[in-house]
Amino acid sequence: MNYHFFVGNDNGNSEHDMIVDGRLIQQPNVNCTVDVLPWSEEQSPESFIKNLQEQLVVTIDSPSTRPGMYYVGKFALESGEILDNLQIGIDLKSEMDLPVVNTLAQIAAVAVQKAYEEEKKIPDQIDVEIDMATALPVTQHTDENAAKFEKRFMSGTHHVTVHLGIHRVAVKLVFSFTKVVPEATPVIFTLQKDAEGSWREGEIFKQFTETYEIDKKFNGSYFKDKRILHVDIGDGSTEYPITEGNKFLRQFVHGSHHGIGYAIEDALDDFNKQIHLPDSPRQFFSDVIKNGKHKYHARAIRTLKRPLESQARQIIQNVKRQLTKARNEIDVICVYGGGSILLNTILYPLLKELCDEREMKLLYIPAEFAVQLNAMGLDSFVRGKIYEALKSKAAQPVTAG
């Protein structure tokens, strides 16, 4: 059984958002190595298929990462095992095993689900060829780091065994091409076009069009020639790239070590003390914040208030720095990323005042789109003409000068 997948892969410090073969996967970006399967008795392998991402166990044999058996994502987070995660502000993603392991595991899981949906039976083996776009933080994205990260996917064949109970499915992954771009820059594609390639419109622009009393026929074509200062607020970093139309302006590369992860780390000891769980990890706190029905949700939000205000102040200072560098020649400040949701009530009024003062507009992406915007942009990019041209160029033999 053979497949060819297009993958848009946003490997965040906290959450892993991927669009694999058109399917959006969102999982905590953690894993743990284990020695044995968590299951010993026979269970129907079919019963694992529907929610495979929530109970993902794989064994990986790859030239790019240490071999072994892994619990991945939510299953790892809830296992009680010692977790591997990305240390915010410390780890270089291009050098870490975690982004590679979790990417391979999630792609293999989608391949198993797709094969089962099509054939109505569990396959023994699947071969997958992959075209992928992924990203590094602006502060980590250099030609050297990008090439190193691309090579980790493209050098050789990756063998992933997906465990459905004690049943095994062998998935062979080969990346025909991978392009690593600076985080946030793919978002220009998401703002302009939808998944069908038409100009984007709808709820994502509702607040923007109402605030500025723009025509109801507004769509993504508005952004095709605009100069945009992006504020992509993640867990461990905030990126402030500037784009003009589809161009990334490299002279304005800037990122800072601010984000929700820092606020959570500041609040974590206090929160853990209050709930009598001294060792619960950052990702658990993060899950409680996202779940409005969790019994500790209100307490978690209260604990976070002051650390969030501190992060907002730092982000505003960095936005001002970029505006000064660009001589205020910005049409729109666009704010998104997982961190933008929690910071909305603090950050929106501060940024709106700044935009009014400096004669520019503020597009604060609604919560339902804010997290997946990078993955959507990477998915659009990997299916577009620029990616195709880069892939063709990379395939051409190098001639002596």
Short mmCIF file of C-alpha atoms in Angstrom, two decimals:
data_model
loop_
_atom_site.label_atom_id
_atom_site.label_comp_id
_atom_site.label_asym_id
_atom_site.label_seq_id
_atom_site.Cartn_x
_atom_site.Cartn_y
_atom_site.Cartn_z
CA MET A 1 0.00 0.00 0.00
CA ASN A 2 1.54 3.32 -1.11
CA TYR A 3 0.62 6.91 -0.31
CA HIS A 4 1.93 10.38 -1.09
CA PHE A 5 1.20 12.93 1.65
CA PHE A 6 1.53 16.70 1.76
CA VAL A 7 2.34 17.78 5.32
CA GLY A 8 2.21 21.24 6.95
CA ASN A 9 4.05 20.77 10.24
CA ASP A 10 4.03 23.36 13.06
CA ASN A 11 6.22 21.89 15.78
CA GLY A 12 5.44 24.21 18.68
CA ASN A 13 7.04 24.21 22.11
CA SER A 14 3.75 23.24 23.72
CA GLU A 15 1.50 21.93 20.99
CA HIS A 16 2.16 20.02 17.80
CA ASP A 17 -0.19 21.18 15.01
CA MET A 18 0.04 19.33 11.72
CA ILE A 19 -2.06 19.03 8.62
CA VAL A 20 -1.29 15.58 7.20
CA ASP A 21 -3.01 14.68 3.94
CA GLY A 22 -5.62 17.35 4.70
CA ARG A 23 -6.26 16.19 8.31
CA LEU A 24 -5.56 18.56 11.21
CA ILE A 25 -3.71 16.86 14.09
CA GLN A 26 -3.31 18.74 17.39
CA GLN A 27 -1.40 17.05 20.22
CA PRO A 28 0.75 18.06 23.19
CA ASN A 29 4.33 18.15 21.84
CA VAL A 30 5.78 15.64 24.29
CA ASN A 31 6.89 12.03 24.23
CA CYS A 32 8.60 9.50 26.46
CA THR A 33 10.75 6.45 25.83
CA VAL A 34 9.52 3.15 27.24
CA ASP A 35 10.72 -0.45 27.22
CA VAL A 36 7.49 -2.40 26.90
CA LEU A 37 4.03 -1.99 25.44
CA PRO A 38 1.32 -0.75 27.81
CA TRP A 39 -0.95 -3.56 26.61
CA SER A 40 -0.34 -7.29 27.16
CA GLU A 41 -3.69 -8.82 26.26
CA GLU A 42 -5.24 -9.12 22.86
CA GLN A 43 -7.50 -6.19 21.96
CA SER A 44 -9.15 -5.60 18.64
CA PRO A 45 -6.65 -3.53 16.58
CA GLU A 46 -9.63 -1.90 14.85
CA SER A 47 -10.69 -0.37 18.19
CA PHE A 48 -7.54 1.82 18.17
CA ILE A 49 -8.07 3.40 14.76
CA LYS A 50 -10.59 6.17 15.41
CA ASN A 51 -8.71 7.79 18.31
CA LEU A 52 -5.22 6.64 17.38
CA GLN A 53 -3.61 10.05 18.08
CA GLU A 54 -4.82 9.86 21.72
CA GLN A 55 -3.21 6.43 22.31
CA LEU A 56 -0.20 6.61 20.05
CA VAL A 57 2.63 4.17 20.73
CA VAL A 58 5.34 3.67 18.10
CA THR A 59 8.71 2.03 17.69
CA ILE A 60 11.09 4.05 15.52
CA ASP A 61 14.16 2.98 13.59
CA SER A 62 15.52 6.07 11.83
CA PRO A 63 18.93 7.45 10.77
CA SER A 64 17.94 10.81 12.30
CA THR A 65 16.96 9.99 15.86
CA ARG A 66 17.67 7.49 18.60
CA PRO A 67 15.85 4.18 18.01
CA GLY A 68 13.28 3.05 20.53
CA MET A 69 9.69 2.73 21.61
CA TYR A 70 7.81 5.96 22.37
CA TYR A 71 4.54 7.10 23.82
CA VAL A 72 3.60 10.23 21.86
CA GLY A 73 1.44 13.30 22.57
CA LYS A 74 -1.54 12.99 24.90
CA PHE A 75 -0.82 9.33 25.69
CA ALA A 76 2.68 10.29 26.90
CA LEU A 77 1.36 13.25 28.89
CA GLU A 78 -1.12 11.07 30.75
CA SER A 79 1.23 8.09 31.22
CA GLY A 80 3.03 9.29 34.35
CA GLU A 81 6.37 8.47 32.66
CA ILE A 82 9.27 10.94 32.54
CA LEU A 83 8.49 13.28 29.66
CA ASP A 84 10.73 14.64 26.94
CA ASN A 85 9.66 18.12 25.86
CA LEU A 86 11.19 21.25 24.33
CA GLN A 87 12.83 23.46 26.94
CA ILE A 88 11.63 26.94 26.14
CA GLY A 89 14.36 29.42 25.37
CA ILE A 90 17.04 26.70 25.56
CA ASP A 91 16.56 23.91 23.01
CA LEU A 92 17.38 24.36 19.33
CA LYS A 93 14.60 22.56 17.49
CA SER A 94 16.86 21.61 14.61
CA GLU A 95 19.06 19.61 17.01
CA MET A 96 16.38 17.94 19.14
CA ASP A 97 15.05 14.42 18.59
CA LEU A 98 11.53 15.24 19.80
CA PRO A 99 10.31 17.15 16.69
CA VAL A 100 11.58 14.34 14.46
CA VAL A 101 10.11 11.50 16.55
CA ASN A 102 6.70 13.14 16.95
CA THR A 103 6.51 14.11 13.27
CA LEU A 104 7.32 10.56 12.12
CA ALA A 105 4.84 9.07 14.62
CA GLN A 106 1.92 11.32 13.64
CA ILE A 107 2.43 10.86 9.88
CA ALA A 108 2.61 7.06 10.36
CA ALA A 109 -0.59 7.14 12.44
CA VAL A 110 -2.49 9.02 9.72
CA ALA A 111 -1.24 6.49 7.14
CA VAL A 112 -2.63 3.62 9.23
CA GLN A 113 -5.99 5.40 9.65
CA LYS A 114 -6.23 6.18 5.94
CA ALA A 115 -5.39 2.60 4.95
CA TYR A 116 -8.04 1.23 7.30
CA GLU A 117 -10.69 3.68 6.08
CA GLU A 118 -10.03 2.72 2.48
CA GLU A 119 -9.59 -1.05 2.81
CA LYS A 120 -11.70 -1.72 5.94
CA LYS A 121 -8.94 -3.92 7.30
CA ILE A 122 -5.69 -3.41 9.19
CA PRO A 123 -2.71 -3.38 6.78
CA ASP A 124 0.60 -5.13 7.52
CA GLN A 125 2.80 -2.57 5.77
CA ILE A 126 2.45 0.92 4.27
CA ASP A 127 4.93 2.97 2.23
CA VAL A 128 4.55 6.75 2.42
CA GLU A 129 6.29 9.40 0.31
CA ILE A 130 6.13 12.86 1.88
CA ASP A 131 6.42 16.48 0.84
CA MET A 132 6.65 18.62 3.95
CA ALA A 133 6.91 22.27 4.96
CA THR A 134 7.91 23.01 8.52
CA ALA A 135 9.33 25.97 10.41
CA LEU A 136 11.89 27.13 12.95
CA PRO A 137 11.52 30.16 15.23
CA VAL A 138 12.78 33.35 13.58
CA THR A 139 15.50 33.56 16.24
CA GLN A 140 16.74 30.05 15.33
CA HIS A 141 16.21 30.17 11.57
CA THR A 142 19.52 30.47 9.75
CA ASP A 143 20.46 28.88 6.43
CA GLU A 144 22.66 26.43 8.34
CA ASN A 145 20.00 25.44 10.93
CA ALA A 146 17.29 25.13 8.26
CA ALA A 147 19.51 22.88 6.11
CA LYS A 148 20.38 20.74 9.14
CA PHE A 149 16.69 20.32 10.05
CA GLU A 150 15.70 19.51 6.45
CA LYS A 151 18.47 16.91 6.24
CA ARG A 152 17.21 15.10 9.33
CA PHE A 153 14.01 14.27 7.47
CA MET A 154 15.40 13.75 3.99
CA SER A 155 18.47 11.62 4.76
CA GLY A 156 17.37 8.02 4.45
CA THR A 157 14.32 5.92 5.15
CA HIS A 158 12.46 6.07 8.47
CA HIS A 159 10.84 2.87 9.73
CA VAL A 160 7.94 3.35 12.15
CA THR A 161 6.01 0.52 13.78
CA VAL A 162 2.57 1.67 14.90
CA HIS A 163 1.26 -0.45 17.78
CA LEU A 164 -2.47 -1.18 17.76
CA GLY A 165 -2.54 -3.06 21.04
CA ILE A 166 -0.15 -5.96 20.50
CA HIS A 167 -0.77 -5.85 16.75
CA ARG A 168 1.92 -4.09 14.68
CA VAL A 169 1.77 -2.12 11.44
CA ALA A 170 5.05 -1.34 9.66
CA VAL A 171 5.14 2.11 8.03
CA LYS A 172 8.07 3.16 5.85
CA LEU A 173 8.46 6.95 5.46
CA VAL A 174 10.55 8.66 2.78
CA PHE A 175 10.66 12.47 2.53
CA SER A 176 11.05 13.39 -1.13
CA PHE A 177 11.52 17.05 -0.14
CA THR A 178 11.28 19.15 3.03
CA LYS A 179 11.45 22.94 3.26
CA VAL A 180 12.09 24.73 6.55
CA VAL A 181 10.90 28.36 6.67
CA PRO A 182 10.89 30.98 9.46
CA GLU A 183 7.87 30.62 11.76
CA ALA A 184 5.01 33.06 11.11
CA THR A 185 5.90 33.76 7.50
CA PRO A 186 3.61 30.99 6.08
CA VAL A 187 0.67 32.82 7.64
CA ILE A 188 0.60 35.29 4.73
CA PHE A 189 -0.67 32.40 2.60
CA THR A 190 -3.41 31.57 5.13
CA LEU A 191 -4.62 35.17 5.31
CA GLN A 192 -5.00 35.39 1.56
CA LYS A 193 -6.28 32.00 0.38
CA ASP A 194 -8.42 29.16 1.78
CA ALA A 195 -7.80 25.41 1.39
CA GLU A 196 -9.52 25.45 -2.03
CA GLY A 197 -7.26 28.23 -3.29
CA SER A 198 -10.01 30.90 -3.27
CA TRP A 199 -9.64 34.30 -1.58
CA ARG A 200 -10.26 33.74 2.14
CA GLU A 201 -13.34 35.29 3.74
CA GLY A 202 -15.64 34.76 6.70
CA GLU A 203 -15.45 34.73 10.51
CA ILE A 204 -11.68 35.07 10.68
CA PHE A 205 -12.04 38.73 9.52
CA LYS A 206 -15.32 39.57 11.35
CA GLN A 207 -13.87 41.69 14.17
CA PHE A 208 -11.44 43.39 11.76
CA THR A 209 -14.11 44.44 9.24
CA GLU A 210 -16.51 45.59 11.97
CA THR A 211 -13.84 47.60 13.79
CA TYR A 212 -12.74 49.44 10.67
CA GLU A 213 -16.18 49.49 8.98
CA ILE A 214 -14.82 47.78 5.89
CA ASP A 215 -17.09 46.60 3.05
CA LYS A 216 -18.85 43.27 3.69
CA LYS A 217 -17.35 41.89 0.46
CA PHE A 218 -13.94 41.96 2.17
CA ASN A 219 -11.66 38.98 1.48
CA GLY A 220 -8.02 37.89 1.61
CA SER A 221 -7.10 39.80 -1.55
CA TYR A 222 -6.82 42.85 0.75
CA PHE A 223 -3.51 41.45 2.07
CA LYS A 224 -1.83 40.64 -1.26
CA ASP A 225 0.19 43.88 -1.26
CA LYS A 226 0.09 44.87 2.42
CA ARG A 227 3.04 45.35 4.72
CA ILE A 228 2.24 43.24 7.80
CA LEU A 229 3.99 43.11 11.17
CA HIS A 230 3.23 39.63 12.51
CA VAL A 231 3.08 38.99 16.24
CA ASP A 232 3.11 35.19 16.57
CA ILE A 233 2.84 34.42 20.28
CA GLY A 234 3.83 30.89 21.16
CA ASP A 235 4.79 29.04 24.28
CA GLY A 236 8.51 29.76 24.34
CA SER A 237 8.98 32.54 21.83
CA THR A 238 7.21 35.38 20.09
CA GLU A 239 8.11 36.12 16.50
CA TYR A 240 7.82 39.60 14.92
CA PRO A 241 8.57 39.13 11.21
CA ILE A 242 7.48 41.69 8.64
CA THR A 243 6.09 40.61 5.30
CA GLU A 244 5.18 42.59 2.19
CA GLY A 245 2.75 40.77 -0.06
CA ASN A 246 4.20 37.25 -0.24
CA LYS A 247 7.74 38.42 0.58
CA PHE A 248 9.46 37.86 3.92
CA LEU A 249 11.64 40.91 4.65
CA ARG A 250 14.78 39.39 6.10
CA GLN A 251 16.16 42.75 7.28
CA PHE A 252 13.42 42.84 9.93
CA VAL A 253 14.03 39.42 11.50
CA HIS A 254 13.24 39.67 15.18
CA GLY A 255 12.02 37.32 17.86
CA SER A 256 11.99 37.40 21.64
CA HIS A 257 11.90 34.83 24.42
CA HIS A 258 8.43 35.75 25.60
CA GLY A 259 5.26 33.69 25.55
CA ILE A 260 2.72 31.80 27.55
CA GLY A 261 5.28 29.16 28.56
CA TYR A 262 7.19 31.75 30.59
CA ALA A 263 4.00 32.94 32.29
CA ILE A 264 3.09 29.32 33.06
CA GLU A 265 6.56 28.59 34.46
CA ASP A 266 6.31 31.68 36.67
CA ALA A 267 2.92 30.51 37.95
CA LEU A 268 3.56 26.73 38.00
CA ASP A 269 5.00 26.39 41.53
CA ASP A 270 2.17 28.41 43.02
CA PHE A 271 -0.44 26.46 41.02
CA ASN A 272 1.07 23.07 41.93
CA LYS A 273 1.18 24.07 45.59
CA GLN A 274 -2.50 25.03 45.51
CA ILE A 275 -3.59 21.72 43.96
CA HIS A 276 -1.17 19.58 46.04
CA LEU A 277 0.63 18.14 42.99
CA PRO A 278 4.21 19.41 43.29
CA ASP A 279 5.56 17.71 40.16
CA SER A 280 2.82 18.25 37.56
CA PRO A 281 4.40 19.43 34.29
CA ARG A 282 3.89 22.65 32.31
CA GLN A 283 1.79 20.79 29.71
CA PHE A 284 -0.69 19.70 32.42
CA PHE A 285 -1.13 23.32 33.53
CA SER A 286 -1.54 24.26 29.87
CA ASP A 287 -4.26 21.62 29.40
CA VAL A 288 -6.14 22.86 32.49
CA ILE A 289 -6.09 26.41 31.10
CA LYS A 290 -7.49 25.26 27.76
CA ASN A 291 -10.28 23.23 29.40
CA GLY A 292 -12.89 25.65 30.77
CA LYS A 293 -14.71 22.77 32.48
CA HIS A 294 -11.69 21.52 34.45
CA LYS A 295 -12.17 21.87 38.20
CA TYR A 296 -8.88 23.76 38.51
CA HIS A 297 -9.49 26.07 35.51
CA ALA A 298 -10.52 29.20 37.45
CA ARG A 299 -7.64 28.76 39.89
CA ALA A 300 -5.15 28.33 37.03
CA ILE A 301 -6.38 31.52 35.32
CA ARG A 302 -6.12 33.52 38.59
CA THR A 303 -2.58 32.27 39.19
CA LEU A 304 -1.57 33.33 35.68
CA LYS A 305 -2.89 36.91 35.74
CA ARG A 306 0.24 38.78 36.87
CA PRO A 307 2.73 36.67 34.84
CA LEU A 308 0.55 37.30 31.75
CA GLU A 309 0.61 41.06 32.31
CA SER A 310 4.39 40.92 32.53
CA GLN A 311 4.62 38.99 29.23
CA ALA A 312 2.22 41.45 27.54
CA ARG A 313 4.37 44.42 28.55
CA GLN A 314 7.47 42.73 27.12
CA ILE A 315 5.70 41.90 23.86
CA ILE A 316 4.49 45.50 23.44
CA GLN A 317 8.08 46.74 23.90
CA ASN A 318 9.27 44.39 21.15
CA VAL A 319 6.43 45.48 18.83
CA LYS A 320 7.45 49.12 19.35
CA ARG A 321 11.06 48.21 18.58
CA GLN A 322 10.03 46.66 15.25
CA LEU A 323 7.81 49.64 14.39
CA THR A 324 10.69 52.01 15.06
CA LYS A 325 13.01 49.94 12.88
CA ALA A 326 10.38 49.93 10.08
CA ARG A 327 9.73 53.70 10.49
CA ASN A 328 6.05 52.87 11.15
CA GLU A 329 5.69 51.81 7.50
CA ILE A 330 3.29 49.00 8.42
CA ASP A 331 -0.28 48.60 7.16
CA VAL A 332 -1.50 45.91 9.55
CA ILE A 333 -0.32 44.36 12.80
CA CYS A 334 -1.56 40.76 12.79
CA VAL A 335 -1.62 38.86 16.10
CA TYR A 336 -2.05 35.09 16.41
CA GLY A 337 -0.53 31.91 17.92
CA GLY A 338 -1.63 29.89 20.93
CA GLY A 339 -0.41 32.57 23.34
CA SER A 340 -2.56 35.28 21.74
CA ILE A 341 -5.74 33.66 23.10
CA LEU A 342 -4.90 34.01 26.78
CA LEU A 343 -3.33 37.43 26.26
CA ASN A 344 -6.27 38.85 24.27
CA THR A 345 -7.96 40.84 27.05
CA ILE A 346 -4.65 42.42 28.11
CA LEU A 347 -2.96 42.84 24.74
CA TYR A 348 -5.79 43.87 22.39
CA PRO A 349 -6.51 47.29 23.96
CA LEU A 350 -2.80 48.11 24.23
CA LEU A 351 -2.12 47.21 20.61
CA LYS A 352 -5.30 48.92 19.34
CA GLU A 353 -4.21 52.18 20.98
CA LEU A 354 -0.74 51.81 19.47
CA CYS A 355 -2.19 51.14 16.00
CA ASP A 356 -4.57 54.14 16.17
CA GLU A 357 -1.73 56.38 17.27
CA ARG A 358 0.58 55.26 14.45
CA GLU A 359 -2.13 55.03 11.73
CA MET A 360 -2.21 51.31 11.06
CA LYS A 361 -4.80 48.55 11.53
CA LEU A 362 -4.94 45.69 14.04
CA LEU A 363 -6.00 42.20 12.94
CA TYR A 364 -6.28 40.09 16.12
CA ILE A 365 -7.06 36.58 14.89
CA PRO A 366 -10.05 34.94 16.69
CA ALA A 367 -9.26 32.12 19.13
CA GLU A 368 -10.76 29.39 16.93
CA PHE A 369 -8.16 30.13 14.19
CA ALA A 370 -5.22 31.49 16.25
CA VAL A 371 -3.49 28.19 17.03
CA GLN A 372 -3.75 26.47 13.68
CA LEU A 373 -2.88 29.48 11.49
CA ASN A 374 0.79 28.45 11.12
CA ALA A 375 -0.11 24.84 10.24
CA MET A 376 -2.70 26.10 7.72
CA GLY A 377 -0.07 28.40 6.19
CA LEU A 378 2.49 25.60 5.98
CA ASP A 379 -0.13 23.34 4.36
CA SER A 380 -0.92 26.04 1.77
CA PHE A 381 2.81 26.59 1.19
CA VAL A 382 3.63 22.90 0.64
CA ARG A 383 0.87 22.66 -1.98
CA GLY A 384 1.84 25.89 -3.74
CA LYS A 385 3.96 26.92 -6.71
CA ILE A 386 6.82 28.35 -4.63
CA TYR A 387 7.38 24.99 -2.90
CA GLU A 388 7.17 23.19 -6.25
CA ALA A 389 9.80 25.53 -7.70
CA LEU A 390 12.11 25.07 -4.68
CA LYS A 391 11.76 21.29 -4.94
CA SER A 392 12.57 21.37 -8.67
CA LYS A 393 15.59 23.56 -8.05
CA ALA A 394 16.88 21.26 -5.30
CA ALA A 395 16.56 18.27 -7.64
CA GLN A 396 18.75 19.85 -10.32
CA PRO A 397 22.35 18.60 -10.41
CA VAL A 398 24.98 21.10 -9.26
CA THR A 399 27.28 22.03 -12.15
CA ALA A 400 30.87 23.16 -11.72
CA GLY A 401 31.30 26.92 -12.14
#
